[in-house]
CSV table of C-alpha atoms in Angstrom, one decimal:
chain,number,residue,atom,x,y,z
Z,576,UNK,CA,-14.7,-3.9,21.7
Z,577,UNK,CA,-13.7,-0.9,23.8
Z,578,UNK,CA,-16.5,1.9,24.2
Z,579,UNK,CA,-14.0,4.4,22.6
Z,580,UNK,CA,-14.1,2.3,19.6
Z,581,UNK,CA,-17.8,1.3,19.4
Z,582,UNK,CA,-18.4,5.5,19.0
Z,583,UNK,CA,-15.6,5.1,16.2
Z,584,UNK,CA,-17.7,2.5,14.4
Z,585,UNK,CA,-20.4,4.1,14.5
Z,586,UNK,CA,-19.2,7.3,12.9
Z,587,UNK,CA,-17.9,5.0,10.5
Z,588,UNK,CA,-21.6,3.5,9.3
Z,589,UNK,CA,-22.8,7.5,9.4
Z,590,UNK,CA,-19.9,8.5,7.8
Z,591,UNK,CA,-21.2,5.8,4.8
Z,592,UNK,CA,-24.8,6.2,5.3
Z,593,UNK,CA,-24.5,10.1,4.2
Z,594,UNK,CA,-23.2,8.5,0.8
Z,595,UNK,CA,-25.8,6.2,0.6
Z,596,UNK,CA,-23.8,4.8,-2.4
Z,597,UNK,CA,-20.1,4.3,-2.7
Z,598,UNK,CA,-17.3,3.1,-5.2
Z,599,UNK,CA,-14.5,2.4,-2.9
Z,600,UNK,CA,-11.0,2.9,-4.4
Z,601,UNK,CA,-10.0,-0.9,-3.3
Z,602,UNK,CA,-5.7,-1.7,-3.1
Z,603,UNK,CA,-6.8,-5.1,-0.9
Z,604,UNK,CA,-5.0,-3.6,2.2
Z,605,UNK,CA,-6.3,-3.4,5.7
Z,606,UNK,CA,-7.5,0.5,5.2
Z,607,UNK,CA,-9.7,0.2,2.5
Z,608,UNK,CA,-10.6,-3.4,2.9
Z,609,UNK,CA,-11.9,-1.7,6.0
Z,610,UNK,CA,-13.7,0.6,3.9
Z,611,UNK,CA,-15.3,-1.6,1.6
Z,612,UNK,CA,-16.4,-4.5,4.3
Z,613,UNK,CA,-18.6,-1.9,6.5
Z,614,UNK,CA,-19.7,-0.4,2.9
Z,615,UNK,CA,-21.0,-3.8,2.1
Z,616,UNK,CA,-22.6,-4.2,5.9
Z,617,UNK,CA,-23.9,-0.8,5.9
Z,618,UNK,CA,-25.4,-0.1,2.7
Z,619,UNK,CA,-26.0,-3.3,0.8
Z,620,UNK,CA,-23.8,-5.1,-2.1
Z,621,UNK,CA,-25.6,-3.9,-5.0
Z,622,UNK,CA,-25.1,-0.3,-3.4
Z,623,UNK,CA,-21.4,-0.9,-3.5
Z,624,UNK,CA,-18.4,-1.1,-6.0
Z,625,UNK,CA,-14.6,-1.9,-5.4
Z,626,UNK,CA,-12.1,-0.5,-8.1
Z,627,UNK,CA,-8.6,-1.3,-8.2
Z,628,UNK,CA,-5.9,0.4,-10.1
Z,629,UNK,CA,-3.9,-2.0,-12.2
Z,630,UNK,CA,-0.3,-0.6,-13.1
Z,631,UNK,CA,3.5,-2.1,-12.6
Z,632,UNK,CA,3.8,-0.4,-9.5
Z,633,UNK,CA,1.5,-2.9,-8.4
Z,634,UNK,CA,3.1,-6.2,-7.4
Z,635,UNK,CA,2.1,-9.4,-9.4
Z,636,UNK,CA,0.6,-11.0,-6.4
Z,637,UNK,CA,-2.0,-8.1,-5.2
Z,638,UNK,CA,-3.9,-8.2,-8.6
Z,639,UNK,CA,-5.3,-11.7,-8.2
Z,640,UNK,CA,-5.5,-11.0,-4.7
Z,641,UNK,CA,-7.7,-8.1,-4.6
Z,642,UNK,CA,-10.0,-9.7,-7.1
Z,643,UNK,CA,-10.2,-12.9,-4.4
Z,644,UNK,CA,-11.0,-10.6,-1.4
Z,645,UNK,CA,-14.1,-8.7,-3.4
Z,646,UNK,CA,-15.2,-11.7,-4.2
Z,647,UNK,CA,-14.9,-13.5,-0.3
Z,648,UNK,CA,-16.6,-9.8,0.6
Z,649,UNK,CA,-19.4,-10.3,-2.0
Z,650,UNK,CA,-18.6,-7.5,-3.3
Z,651,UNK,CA,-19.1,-6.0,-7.1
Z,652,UNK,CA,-15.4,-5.8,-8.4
Z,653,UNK,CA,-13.6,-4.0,-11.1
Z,654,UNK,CA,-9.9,-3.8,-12.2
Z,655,UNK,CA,-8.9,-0.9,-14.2
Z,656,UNK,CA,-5.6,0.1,-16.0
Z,657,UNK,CA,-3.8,3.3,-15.2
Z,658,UNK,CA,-1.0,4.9,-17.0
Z,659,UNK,CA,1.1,6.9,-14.6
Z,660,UNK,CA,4.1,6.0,-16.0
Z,661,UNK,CA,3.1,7.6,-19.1
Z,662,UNK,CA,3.2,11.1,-17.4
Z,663,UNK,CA,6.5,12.7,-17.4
Z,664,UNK,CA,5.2,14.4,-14.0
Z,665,UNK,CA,5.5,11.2,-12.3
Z,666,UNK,CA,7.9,9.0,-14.0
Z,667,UNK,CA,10.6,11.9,-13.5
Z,668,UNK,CA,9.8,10.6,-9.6
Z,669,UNK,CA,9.5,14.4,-8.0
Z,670,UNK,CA,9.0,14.5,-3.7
Z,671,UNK,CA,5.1,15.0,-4.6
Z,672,UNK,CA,5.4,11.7,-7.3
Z,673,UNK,CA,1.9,10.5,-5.0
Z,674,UNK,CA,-0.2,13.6,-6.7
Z,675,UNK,CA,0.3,12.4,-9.8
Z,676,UNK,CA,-0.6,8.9,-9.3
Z,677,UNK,CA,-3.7,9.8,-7.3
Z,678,UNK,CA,-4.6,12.4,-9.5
Z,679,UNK,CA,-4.6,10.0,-12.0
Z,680,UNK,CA,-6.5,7.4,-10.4
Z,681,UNK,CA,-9.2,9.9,-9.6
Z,682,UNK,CA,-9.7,11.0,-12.9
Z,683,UNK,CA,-10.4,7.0,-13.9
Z,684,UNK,CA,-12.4,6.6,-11.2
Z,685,UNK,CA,-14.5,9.7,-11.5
Z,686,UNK,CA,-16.6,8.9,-14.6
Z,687,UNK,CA,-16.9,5.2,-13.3
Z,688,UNK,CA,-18.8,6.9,-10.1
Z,689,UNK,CA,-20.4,9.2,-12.2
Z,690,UNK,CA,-22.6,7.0,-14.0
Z,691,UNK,CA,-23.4,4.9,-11.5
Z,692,UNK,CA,-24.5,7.9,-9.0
Z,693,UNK,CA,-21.5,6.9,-6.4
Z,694,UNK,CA,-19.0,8.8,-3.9
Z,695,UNK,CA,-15.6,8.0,-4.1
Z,696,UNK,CA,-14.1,7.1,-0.8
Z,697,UNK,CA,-11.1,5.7,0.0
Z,698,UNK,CA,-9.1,4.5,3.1
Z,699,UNK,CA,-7.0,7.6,4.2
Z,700,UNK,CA,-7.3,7.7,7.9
Z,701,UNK,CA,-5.7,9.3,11.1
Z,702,UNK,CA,-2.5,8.2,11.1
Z,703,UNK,CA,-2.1,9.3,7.4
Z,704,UNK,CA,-1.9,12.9,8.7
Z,705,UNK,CA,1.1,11.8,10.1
Z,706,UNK,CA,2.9,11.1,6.9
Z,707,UNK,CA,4.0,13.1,3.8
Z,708,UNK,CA,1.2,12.1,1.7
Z,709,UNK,CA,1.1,14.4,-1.4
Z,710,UNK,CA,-1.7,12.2,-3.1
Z,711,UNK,CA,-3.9,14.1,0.0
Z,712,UNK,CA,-4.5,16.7,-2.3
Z,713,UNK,CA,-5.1,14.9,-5.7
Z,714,UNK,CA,-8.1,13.1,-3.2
Z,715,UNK,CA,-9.5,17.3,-2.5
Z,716,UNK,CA,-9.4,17.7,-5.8
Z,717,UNK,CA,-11.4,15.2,-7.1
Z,718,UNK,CA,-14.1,15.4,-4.1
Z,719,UNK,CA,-13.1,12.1,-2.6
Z,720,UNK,CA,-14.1,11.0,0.6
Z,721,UNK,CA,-12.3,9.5,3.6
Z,722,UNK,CA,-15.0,7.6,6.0
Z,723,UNK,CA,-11.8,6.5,8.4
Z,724,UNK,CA,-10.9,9.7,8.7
Z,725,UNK,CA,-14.1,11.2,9.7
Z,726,UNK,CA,-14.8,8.2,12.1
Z,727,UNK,CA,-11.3,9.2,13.7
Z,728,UNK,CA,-9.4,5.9,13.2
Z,729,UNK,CA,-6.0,5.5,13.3
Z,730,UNK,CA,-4.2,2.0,11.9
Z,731,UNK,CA,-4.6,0.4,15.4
Z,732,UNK,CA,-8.2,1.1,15.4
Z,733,UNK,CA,-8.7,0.3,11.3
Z,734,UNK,CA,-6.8,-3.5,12.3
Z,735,UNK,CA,-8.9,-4.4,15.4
Z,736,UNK,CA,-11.8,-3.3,13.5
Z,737,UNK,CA,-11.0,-5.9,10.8
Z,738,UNK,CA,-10.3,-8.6,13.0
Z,739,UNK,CA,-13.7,-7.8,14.8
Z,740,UNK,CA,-15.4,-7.8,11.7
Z,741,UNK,CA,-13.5,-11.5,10.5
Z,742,UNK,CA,-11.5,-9.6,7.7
Z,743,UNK,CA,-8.2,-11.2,6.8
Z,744,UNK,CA,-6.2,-8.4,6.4
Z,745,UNK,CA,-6.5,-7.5,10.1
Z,746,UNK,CA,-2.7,-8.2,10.4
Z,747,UNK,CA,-2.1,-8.2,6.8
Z,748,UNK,CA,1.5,-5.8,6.7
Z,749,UNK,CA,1.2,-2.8,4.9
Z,750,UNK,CA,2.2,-3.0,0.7
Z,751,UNK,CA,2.6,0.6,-0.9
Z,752,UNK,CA,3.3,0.9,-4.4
Z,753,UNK,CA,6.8,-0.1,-6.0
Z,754,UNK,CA,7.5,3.3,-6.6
Z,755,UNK,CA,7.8,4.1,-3.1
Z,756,UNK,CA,11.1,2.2,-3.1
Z,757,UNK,CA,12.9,4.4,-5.7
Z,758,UNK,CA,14.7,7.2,-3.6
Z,759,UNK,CA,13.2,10.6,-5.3
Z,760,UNK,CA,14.9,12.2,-8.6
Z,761,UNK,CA,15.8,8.5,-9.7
Z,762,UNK,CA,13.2,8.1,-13.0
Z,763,UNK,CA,11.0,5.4,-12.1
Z,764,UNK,CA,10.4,2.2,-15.1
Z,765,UNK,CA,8.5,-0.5,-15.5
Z,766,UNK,CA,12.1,-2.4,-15.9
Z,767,UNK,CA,13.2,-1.0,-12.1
Z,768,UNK,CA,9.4,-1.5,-10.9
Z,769,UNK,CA,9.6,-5.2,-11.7
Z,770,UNK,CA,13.5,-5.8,-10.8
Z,771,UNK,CA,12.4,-4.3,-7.1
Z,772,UNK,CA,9.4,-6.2,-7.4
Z,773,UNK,CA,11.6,-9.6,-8.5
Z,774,UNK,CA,14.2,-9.1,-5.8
Z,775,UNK,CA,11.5,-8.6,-2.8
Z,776,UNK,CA,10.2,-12.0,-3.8
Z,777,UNK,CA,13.4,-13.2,-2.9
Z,778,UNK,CA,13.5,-12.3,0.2
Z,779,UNK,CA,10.3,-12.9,0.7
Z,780,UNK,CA,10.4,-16.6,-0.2
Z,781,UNK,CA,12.8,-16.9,2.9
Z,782,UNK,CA,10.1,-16.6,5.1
Z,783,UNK,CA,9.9,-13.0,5.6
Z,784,UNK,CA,6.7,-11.3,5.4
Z,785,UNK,CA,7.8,-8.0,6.1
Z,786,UNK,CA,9.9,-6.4,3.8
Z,787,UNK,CA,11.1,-3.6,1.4
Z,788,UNK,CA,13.7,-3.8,-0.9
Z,789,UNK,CA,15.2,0.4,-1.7
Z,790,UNK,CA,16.5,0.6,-5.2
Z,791,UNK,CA,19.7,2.9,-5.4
Z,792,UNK,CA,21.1,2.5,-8.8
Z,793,UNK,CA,23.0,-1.3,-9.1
Z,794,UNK,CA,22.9,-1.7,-5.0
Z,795,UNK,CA,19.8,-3.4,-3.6
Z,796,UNK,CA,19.3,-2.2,0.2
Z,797,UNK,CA,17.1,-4.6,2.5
Z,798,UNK,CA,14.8,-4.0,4.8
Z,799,UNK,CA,13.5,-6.0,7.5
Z,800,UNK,CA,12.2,-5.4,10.8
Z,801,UNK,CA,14.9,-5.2,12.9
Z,802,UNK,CA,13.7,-8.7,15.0
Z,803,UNK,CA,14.1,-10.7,11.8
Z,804,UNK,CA,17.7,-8.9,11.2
Z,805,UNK,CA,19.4,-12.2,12.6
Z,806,UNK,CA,17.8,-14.4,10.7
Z,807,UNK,CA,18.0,-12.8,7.7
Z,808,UNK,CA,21.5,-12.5,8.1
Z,809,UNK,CA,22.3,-16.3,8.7
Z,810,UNK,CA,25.1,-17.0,6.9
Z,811,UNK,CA,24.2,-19.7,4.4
Z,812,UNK,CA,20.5,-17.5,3.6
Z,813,UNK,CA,22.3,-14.4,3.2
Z,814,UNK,CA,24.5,-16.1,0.5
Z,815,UNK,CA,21.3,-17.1,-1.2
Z,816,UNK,CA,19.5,-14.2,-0.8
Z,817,UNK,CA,22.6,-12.0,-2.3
Z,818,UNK,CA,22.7,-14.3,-5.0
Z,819,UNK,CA,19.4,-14.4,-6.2
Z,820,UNK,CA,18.9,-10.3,-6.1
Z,821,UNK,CA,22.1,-10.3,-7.6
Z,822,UNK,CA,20.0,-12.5,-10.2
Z,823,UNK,CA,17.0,-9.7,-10.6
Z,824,UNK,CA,20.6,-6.9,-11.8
Z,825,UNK,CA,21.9,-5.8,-8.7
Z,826,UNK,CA,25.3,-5.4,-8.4
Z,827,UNK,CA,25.5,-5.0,-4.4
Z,828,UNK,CA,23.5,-6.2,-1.4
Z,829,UNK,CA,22.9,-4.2,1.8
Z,830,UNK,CA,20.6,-4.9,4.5
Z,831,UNK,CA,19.8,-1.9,6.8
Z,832,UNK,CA,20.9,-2.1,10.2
Z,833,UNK,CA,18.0,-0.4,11.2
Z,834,UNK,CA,15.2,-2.6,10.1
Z,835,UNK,CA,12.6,-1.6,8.6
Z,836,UNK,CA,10.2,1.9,8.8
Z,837,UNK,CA,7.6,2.7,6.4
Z,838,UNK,CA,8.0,5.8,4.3
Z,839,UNK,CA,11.7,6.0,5.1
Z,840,UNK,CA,12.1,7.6,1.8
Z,841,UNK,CA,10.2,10.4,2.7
Z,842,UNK,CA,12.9,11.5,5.5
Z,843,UNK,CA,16.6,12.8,4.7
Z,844,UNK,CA,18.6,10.0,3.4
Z,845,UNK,CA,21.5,8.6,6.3
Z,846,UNK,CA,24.7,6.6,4.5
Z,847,UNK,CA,24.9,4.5,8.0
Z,848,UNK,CA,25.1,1.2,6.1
Z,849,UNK,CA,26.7,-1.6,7.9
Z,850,UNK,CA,26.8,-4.8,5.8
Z,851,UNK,CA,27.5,-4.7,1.9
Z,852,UNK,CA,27.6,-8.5,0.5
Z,853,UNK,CA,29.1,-9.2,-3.1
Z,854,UNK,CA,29.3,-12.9,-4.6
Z,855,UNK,CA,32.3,-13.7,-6.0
């Protein structure tokens, strides 16, 4: 480990020690598993407690899995239910969509930390800033706390970190909620949530780890980084992969010639499409 990042470390474990306990807001990626594995170093496992938010922008496959990385951690775990698509503020799928879902993971988690005398953190870090992150502010407001942040660690630093440390999400690829593939103003469902979510296990099932699927009405648009372009794009796969989204209620099938970017709904959207598939 570089010296630079031996000083970031270490304002990590300071960064936790001021808390001296901690319920870590826990999604089972690289950030917060971050979080919650120099928690559990630092301070001790019975001074610890992951919380995950259970909702349908959550994909099938990270609820078991955040569960199985607590335990591997030796960690305290709980699962809670949120209703953000309940709120009118969010479903209606507004630019700032992110407040309302933080806000309303906050307010779950805050009487949860309450009684047992914890600080919220979470795994909001450098490269964040970068980013329009509207659920910034839900975090102010409900006096959370971001340890990555304050150590000055940027996603680089948070994944050699991990893979110092053994964790096995030091290469794990990023997985934000389903919502984030609904362009804003479309109302987001449970119904679209789990077609997006049905139609990215598709793809995924071809061997691509990587992968985002944008919902625009009956047209599915693909995105993959722009290496695996080729072989996504092999004839006889592409067939089957148009097929079998066409399956999940999509009329169309586009893959983006420019691979994949995270948070590509955030920027102004570009009609530069190159390949639309339909199956006779």
């Amino acid at each position: 480990m570089s010296h630079h990042l031996r000083k970031n470390w270490h304002s990590l474990v300071e960064a936790l020690r001021k808390h001296q306990r901690v319920l870590v807001a826990f999604s089972g990626g690289a950030d917060s598993t971050l979080v919650l594995a120099a928690a559990r170093r630092t301070l001790g496992r019975d001074q610890v407690l992951a919380v995950t938010a259970i909702s349908a922008s959550l994909p099938e496959r990270e609820k078991e899995a955040t569960r199985a990385l607590a335990i591997r951690l030796d960690v305290p775990y709980q699962a809670i239910e949120t209703d953000e698509l309940k709120n009118p503020s969010y479903a209606s799928n507004p630019s700032n969509r992110c407040f309302f879902c933080k806000d309303e993971l906050f307010a779950k988690l805050s009487p949860i930390a309450q009684a047992q005398r914890m600080s919220i953190v979470d795994g909001f870090n450098v490269s964040d800033r970068a980013d329009y992150r509207p659920g910034y502010q839900a975090s102010q407001n409900w006096n959370v706390f971001h340890p990555l942040d304050e150590a000055d660690l940027t996603k680089k630093n948070i994944r050699v970190l991990s893979r110092w440390m053994g964790l096995p999400t030091w290469n794990k690829p990023a997985s934000p909620c389903l919502s984030s593939r609904i362009p804003y103003g479309t109302s987001v469902t449970e119904k679209i949530l789990k077609q997006i979510e049905k139609a990215e296990e598709v793809v995924r099932s071809e061997g691509f780890s990587v992968v985002r699927v944008r919902h625009y009405g009956a047209e599915a648009r693909i995105e993959v980084p722009l290496r695996d372009l080729p072989r996504l794009e092999t004839e006889e796969r592409w067939r089957r992969i148009v097929k079998n989204i066409q399956a999940c209620g999509y009329g169309s099938v586009m893959a983006d010639p420019r691979g994949f970017e995270s948070g590509r709904l955030n920027q102004p959207t570009e009609n530069i499409f190159s390949k639309l598939a339909k199956v006779d």
